[in-house]
PDB file of C-alpha atoms in Angstrom:
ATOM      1  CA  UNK A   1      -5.055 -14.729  10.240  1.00  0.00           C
ATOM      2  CA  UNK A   2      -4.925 -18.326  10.929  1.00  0.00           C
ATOM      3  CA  UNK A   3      -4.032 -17.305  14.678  1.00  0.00           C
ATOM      4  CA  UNK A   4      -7.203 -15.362  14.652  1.00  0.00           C
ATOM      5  CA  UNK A   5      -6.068 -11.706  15.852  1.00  0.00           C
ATOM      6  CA  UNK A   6      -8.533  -9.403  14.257  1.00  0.00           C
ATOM      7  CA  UNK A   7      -5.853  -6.648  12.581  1.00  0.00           C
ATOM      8  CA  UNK A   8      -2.417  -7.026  10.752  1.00  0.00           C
ATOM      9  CA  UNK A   9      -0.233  -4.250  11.191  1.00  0.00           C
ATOM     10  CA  UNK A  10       2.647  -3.704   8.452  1.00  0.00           C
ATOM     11  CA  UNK A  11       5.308  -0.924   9.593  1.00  0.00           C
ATOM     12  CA  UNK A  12       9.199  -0.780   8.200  1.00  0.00           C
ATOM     13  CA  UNK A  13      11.115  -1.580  11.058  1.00  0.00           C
ATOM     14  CA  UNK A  14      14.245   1.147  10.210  1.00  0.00           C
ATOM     15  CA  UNK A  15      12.051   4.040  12.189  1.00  0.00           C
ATOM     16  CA  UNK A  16      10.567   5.907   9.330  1.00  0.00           C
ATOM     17  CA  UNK A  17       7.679   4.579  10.253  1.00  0.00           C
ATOM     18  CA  UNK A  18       7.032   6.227  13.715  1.00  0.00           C
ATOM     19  CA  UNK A  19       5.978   3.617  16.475  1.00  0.00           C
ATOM     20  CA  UNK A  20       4.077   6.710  18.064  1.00  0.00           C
ATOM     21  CA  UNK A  21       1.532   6.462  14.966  1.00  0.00           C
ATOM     22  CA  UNK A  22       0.624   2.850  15.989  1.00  0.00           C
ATOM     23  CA  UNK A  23      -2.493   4.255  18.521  1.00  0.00           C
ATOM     24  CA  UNK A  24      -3.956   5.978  15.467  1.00  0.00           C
ATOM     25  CA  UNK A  25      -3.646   3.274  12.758  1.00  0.00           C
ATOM     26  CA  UNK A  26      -5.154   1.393  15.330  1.00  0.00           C
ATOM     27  CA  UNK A  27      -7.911   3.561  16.325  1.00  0.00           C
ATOM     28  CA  UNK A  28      -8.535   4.056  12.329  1.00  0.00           C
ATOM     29  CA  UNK A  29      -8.593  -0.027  11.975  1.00  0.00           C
ATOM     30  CA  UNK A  30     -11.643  -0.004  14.241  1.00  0.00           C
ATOM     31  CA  UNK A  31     -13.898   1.861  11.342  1.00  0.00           C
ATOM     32  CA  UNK A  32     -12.250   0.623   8.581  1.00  0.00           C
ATOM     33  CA  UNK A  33     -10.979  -2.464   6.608  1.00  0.00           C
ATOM     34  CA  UNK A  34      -7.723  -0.467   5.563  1.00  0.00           C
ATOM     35  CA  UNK A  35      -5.790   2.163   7.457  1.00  0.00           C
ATOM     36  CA  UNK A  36      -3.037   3.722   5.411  1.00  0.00           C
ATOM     37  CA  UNK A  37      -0.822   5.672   7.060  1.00  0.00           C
ATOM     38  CA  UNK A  38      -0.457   8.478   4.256  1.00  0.00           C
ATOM     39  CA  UNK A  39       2.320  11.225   4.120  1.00  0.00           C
ATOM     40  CA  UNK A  40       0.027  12.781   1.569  1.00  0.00           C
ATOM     41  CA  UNK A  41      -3.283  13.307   3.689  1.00  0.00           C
ATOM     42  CA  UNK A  42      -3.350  16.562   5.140  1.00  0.00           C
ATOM     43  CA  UNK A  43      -1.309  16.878   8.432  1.00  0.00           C
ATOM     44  CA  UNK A  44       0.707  14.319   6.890  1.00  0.00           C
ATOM     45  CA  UNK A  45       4.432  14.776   5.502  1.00  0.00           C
ATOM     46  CA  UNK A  46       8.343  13.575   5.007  1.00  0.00           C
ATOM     47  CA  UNK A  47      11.701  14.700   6.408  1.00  0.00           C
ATOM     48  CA  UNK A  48      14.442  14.457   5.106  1.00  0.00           C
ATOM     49  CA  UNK A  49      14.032  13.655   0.667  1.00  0.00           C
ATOM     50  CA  UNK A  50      15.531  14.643  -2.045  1.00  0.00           C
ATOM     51  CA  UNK A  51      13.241  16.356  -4.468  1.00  0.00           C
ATOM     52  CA  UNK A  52      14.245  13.683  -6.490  1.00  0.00           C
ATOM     53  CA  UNK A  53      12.677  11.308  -4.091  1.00  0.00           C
ATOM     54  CA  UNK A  54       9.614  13.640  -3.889  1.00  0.00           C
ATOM     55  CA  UNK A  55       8.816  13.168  -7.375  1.00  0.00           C
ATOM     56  CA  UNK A  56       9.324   9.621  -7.882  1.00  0.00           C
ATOM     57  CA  UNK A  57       6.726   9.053  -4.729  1.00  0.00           C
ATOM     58  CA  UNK A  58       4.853  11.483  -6.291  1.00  0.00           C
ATOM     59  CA  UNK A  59       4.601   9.817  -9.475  1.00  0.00           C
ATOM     60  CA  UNK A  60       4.398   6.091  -8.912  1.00  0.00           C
ATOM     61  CA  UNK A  61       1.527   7.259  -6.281  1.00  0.00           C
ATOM     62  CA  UNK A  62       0.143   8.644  -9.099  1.00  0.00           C
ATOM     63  CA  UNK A  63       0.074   6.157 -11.552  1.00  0.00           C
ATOM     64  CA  UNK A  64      -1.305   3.997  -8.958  1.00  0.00           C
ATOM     65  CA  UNK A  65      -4.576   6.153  -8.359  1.00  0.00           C
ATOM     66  CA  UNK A  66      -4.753   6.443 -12.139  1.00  0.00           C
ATOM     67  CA  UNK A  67      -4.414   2.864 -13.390  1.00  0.00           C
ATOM     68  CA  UNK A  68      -5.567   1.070 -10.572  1.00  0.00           C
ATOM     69  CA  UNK A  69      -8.740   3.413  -9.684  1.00  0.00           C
ATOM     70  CA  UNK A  70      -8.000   3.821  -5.631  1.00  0.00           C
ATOM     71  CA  UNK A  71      -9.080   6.794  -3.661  1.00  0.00           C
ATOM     72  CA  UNK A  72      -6.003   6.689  -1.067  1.00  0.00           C
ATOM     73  CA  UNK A  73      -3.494   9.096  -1.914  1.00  0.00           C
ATOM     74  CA  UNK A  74      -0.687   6.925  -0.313  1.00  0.00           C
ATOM     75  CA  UNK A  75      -0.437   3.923  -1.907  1.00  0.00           C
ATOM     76  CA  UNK A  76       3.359   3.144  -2.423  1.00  0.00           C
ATOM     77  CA  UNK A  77       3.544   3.232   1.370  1.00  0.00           C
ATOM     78  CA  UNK A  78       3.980  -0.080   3.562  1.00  0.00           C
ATOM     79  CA  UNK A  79       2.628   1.572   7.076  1.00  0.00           C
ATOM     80  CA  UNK A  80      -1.025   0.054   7.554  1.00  0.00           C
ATOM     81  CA  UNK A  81      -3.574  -1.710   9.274  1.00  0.00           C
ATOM     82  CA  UNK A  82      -5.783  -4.565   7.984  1.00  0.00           C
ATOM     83  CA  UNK A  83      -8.551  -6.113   9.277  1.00  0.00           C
ATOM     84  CA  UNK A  84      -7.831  -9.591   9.058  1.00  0.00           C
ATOM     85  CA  UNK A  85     -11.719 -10.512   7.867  1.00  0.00           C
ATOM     86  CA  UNK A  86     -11.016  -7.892   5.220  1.00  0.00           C
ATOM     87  CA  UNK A  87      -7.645  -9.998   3.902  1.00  0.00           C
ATOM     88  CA  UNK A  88      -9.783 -12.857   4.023  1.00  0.00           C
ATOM     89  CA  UNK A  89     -12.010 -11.640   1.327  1.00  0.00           C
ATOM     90  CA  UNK A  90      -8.839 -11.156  -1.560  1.00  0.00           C
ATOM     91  CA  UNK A  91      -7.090 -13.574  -3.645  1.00  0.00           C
ATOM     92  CA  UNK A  92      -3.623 -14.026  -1.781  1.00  0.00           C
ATOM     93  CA  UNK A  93      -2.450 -16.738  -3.631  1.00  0.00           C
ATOM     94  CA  UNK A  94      -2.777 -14.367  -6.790  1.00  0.00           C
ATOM     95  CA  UNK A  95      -0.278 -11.749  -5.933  1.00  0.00           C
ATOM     96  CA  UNK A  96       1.525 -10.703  -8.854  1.00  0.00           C
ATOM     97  CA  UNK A  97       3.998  -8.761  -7.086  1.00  0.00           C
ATOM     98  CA  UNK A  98       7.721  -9.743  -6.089  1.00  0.00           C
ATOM     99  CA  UNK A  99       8.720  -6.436  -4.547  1.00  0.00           C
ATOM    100  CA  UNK A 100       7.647  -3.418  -3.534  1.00  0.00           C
ATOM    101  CA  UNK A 101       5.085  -3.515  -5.871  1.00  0.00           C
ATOM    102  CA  UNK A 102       2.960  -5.755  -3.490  1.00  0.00           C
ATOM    103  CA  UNK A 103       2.052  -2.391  -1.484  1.00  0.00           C
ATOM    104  CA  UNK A 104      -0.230  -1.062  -4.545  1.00  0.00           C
ATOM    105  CA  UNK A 105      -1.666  -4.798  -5.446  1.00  0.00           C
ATOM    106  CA  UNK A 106      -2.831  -5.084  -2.209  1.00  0.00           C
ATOM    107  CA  UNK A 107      -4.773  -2.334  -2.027  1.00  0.00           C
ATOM    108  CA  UNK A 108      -6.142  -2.963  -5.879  1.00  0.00           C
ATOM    109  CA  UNK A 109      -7.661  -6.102  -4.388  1.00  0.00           C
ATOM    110  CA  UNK A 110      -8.770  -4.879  -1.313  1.00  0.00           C
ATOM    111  CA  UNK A 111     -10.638  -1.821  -3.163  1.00  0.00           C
ATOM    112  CA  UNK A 112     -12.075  -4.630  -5.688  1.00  0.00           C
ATOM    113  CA  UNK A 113     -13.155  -6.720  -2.599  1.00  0.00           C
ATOM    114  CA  UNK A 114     -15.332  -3.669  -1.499  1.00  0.00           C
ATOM    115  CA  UNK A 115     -13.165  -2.794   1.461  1.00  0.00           C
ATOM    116  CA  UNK A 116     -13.354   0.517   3.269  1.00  0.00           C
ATOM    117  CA  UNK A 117     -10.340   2.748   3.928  1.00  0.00           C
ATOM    118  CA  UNK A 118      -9.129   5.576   5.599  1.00  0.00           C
ATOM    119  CA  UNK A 119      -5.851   7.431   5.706  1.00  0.00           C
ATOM    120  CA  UNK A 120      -3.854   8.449   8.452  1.00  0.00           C
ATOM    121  CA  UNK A 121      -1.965  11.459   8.482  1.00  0.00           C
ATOM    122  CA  UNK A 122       1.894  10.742   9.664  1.00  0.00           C
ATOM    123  CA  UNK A 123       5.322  12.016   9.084  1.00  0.00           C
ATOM    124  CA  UNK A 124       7.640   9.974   7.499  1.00  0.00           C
ATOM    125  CA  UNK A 125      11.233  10.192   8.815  1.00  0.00           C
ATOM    126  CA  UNK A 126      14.322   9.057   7.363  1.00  0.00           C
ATOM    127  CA  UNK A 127      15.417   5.773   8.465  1.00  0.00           C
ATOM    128  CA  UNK A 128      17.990   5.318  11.466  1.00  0.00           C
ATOM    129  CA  UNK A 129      18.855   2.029  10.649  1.00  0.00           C
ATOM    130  CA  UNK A 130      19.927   0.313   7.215  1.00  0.00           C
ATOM    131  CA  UNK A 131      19.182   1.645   3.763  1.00  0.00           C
ATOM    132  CA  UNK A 132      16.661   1.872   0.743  1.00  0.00           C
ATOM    133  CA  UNK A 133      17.017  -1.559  -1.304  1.00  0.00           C
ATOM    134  CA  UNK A 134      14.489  -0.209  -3.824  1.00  0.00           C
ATOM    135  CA  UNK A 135      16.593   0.059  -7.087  1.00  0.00           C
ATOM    136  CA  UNK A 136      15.743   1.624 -10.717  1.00  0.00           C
ATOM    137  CA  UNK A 137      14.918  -2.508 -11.757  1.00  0.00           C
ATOM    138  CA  UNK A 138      12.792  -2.673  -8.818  1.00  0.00           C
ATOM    139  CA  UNK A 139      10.847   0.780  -9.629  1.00  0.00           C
ATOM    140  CA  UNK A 140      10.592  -0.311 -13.231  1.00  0.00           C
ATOM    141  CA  UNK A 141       8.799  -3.632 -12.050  1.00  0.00           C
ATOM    142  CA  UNK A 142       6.556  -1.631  -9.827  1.00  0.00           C
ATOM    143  CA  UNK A 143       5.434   0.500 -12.639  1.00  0.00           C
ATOM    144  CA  UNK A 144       4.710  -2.695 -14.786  1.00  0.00           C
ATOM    145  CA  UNK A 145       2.971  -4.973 -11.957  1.00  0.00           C
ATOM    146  CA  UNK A 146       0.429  -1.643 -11.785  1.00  0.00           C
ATOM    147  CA  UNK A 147       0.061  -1.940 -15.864  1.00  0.00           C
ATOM    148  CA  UNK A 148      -0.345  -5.720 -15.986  1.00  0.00           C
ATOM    149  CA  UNK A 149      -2.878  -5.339 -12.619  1.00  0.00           C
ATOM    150  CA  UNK A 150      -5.250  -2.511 -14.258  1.00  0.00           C
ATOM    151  CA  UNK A 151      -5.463  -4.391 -17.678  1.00  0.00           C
ATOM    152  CA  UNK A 152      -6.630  -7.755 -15.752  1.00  0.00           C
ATOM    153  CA  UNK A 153      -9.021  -5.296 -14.097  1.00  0.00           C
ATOM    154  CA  UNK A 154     -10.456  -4.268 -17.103  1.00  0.00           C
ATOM    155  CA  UNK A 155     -11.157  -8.344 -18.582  1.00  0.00           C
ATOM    156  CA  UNK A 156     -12.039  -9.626 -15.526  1.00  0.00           C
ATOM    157  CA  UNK A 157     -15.279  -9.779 -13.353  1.00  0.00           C
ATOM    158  CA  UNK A 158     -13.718  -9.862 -10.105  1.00  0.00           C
ATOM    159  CA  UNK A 159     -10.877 -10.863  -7.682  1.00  0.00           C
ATOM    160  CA  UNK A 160     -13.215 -11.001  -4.297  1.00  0.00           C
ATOM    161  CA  UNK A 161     -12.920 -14.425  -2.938  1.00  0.00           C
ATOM    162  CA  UNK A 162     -16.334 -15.277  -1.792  1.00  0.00           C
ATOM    163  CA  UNK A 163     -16.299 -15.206   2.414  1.00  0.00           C
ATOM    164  CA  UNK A 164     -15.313 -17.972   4.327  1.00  0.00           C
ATOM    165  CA  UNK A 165     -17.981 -20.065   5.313  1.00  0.00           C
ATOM    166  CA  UNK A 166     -18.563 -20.689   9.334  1.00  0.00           C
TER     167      UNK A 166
END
């Protein structure tokens, strides 16, 4: 942001998130504040899970539209496009999150800072390089950084930063 490009683009670099969805996210970035690239919109999908991996996506994305009040379907998901005025208007410096969990609390504060969004449709596909570091401690922080985030969103007025001046 600092550099001043207008859009921040998060992708895994391990392939599931296919390079050949960048055009759209970026497309999608030009009438939005939030492009999520969402296995769960229609046209969208996965290859390769277990159903066991099915439901525990399925869940946590879930209990992440539930608690946290957000309209996108794919919030557990790291493959997105931010306009950078947009990340300007949240509370960085009071990100909760240590893990994986940061994926949901960003959107909880971009929703609260009146952002707009938009899903993407895309396949995800199993990685080609590395493996999943998420583990059951990780999963069970997730699920409490989404409590402790929708209780503070229920005692406080709001998270928007006001805009940068100039």
């Amino acid at each position: 942001m600092e550099a001043g490009y207008d859009f921040l683009i998060n992708m895994d670099a391990d392939f599931s998130h296919p390079p050949r969805f960048l055009p759209a996210m970026l497309d999608a970035g030009l009438a939005c504040d939030v492009a999520v690239a969402s296995r769960y919109a229609p046209g969208g999908g996965v290859v390769g899970w277990s159903w066991q991996r099915h439901l525990m996506s399925r869940l946590i994305n879930w209990y992440a539209r539930l608690l946290l009040r957000l309209k996108t379907h794919d919030n557990s998901g790291s493959y997105r496009c931010y306009r950078s005025a947009a990340l300007q208007r949240i509370p960085l410096d009071r990100i909760r999150a240590k893990g994986y969990a940061i994926q949901e609390e960003l959107l909880f504060h971009c929703r609260r800072a009146a952002c707009t969004f938009i899903e993407v449709p895309f396949t995800f596909e199993e990685r080609r390089h590395g493996y999943s570091k998420i583990s059951w401690k990780e999963a069970v922080g997730a699920v409490w950084v989404i409590l402790v985030l929708a209780w503070r969103g229920v005692w406080t007025r709001s998270a928007v930063k006001s805009p940068p001046v100039g």
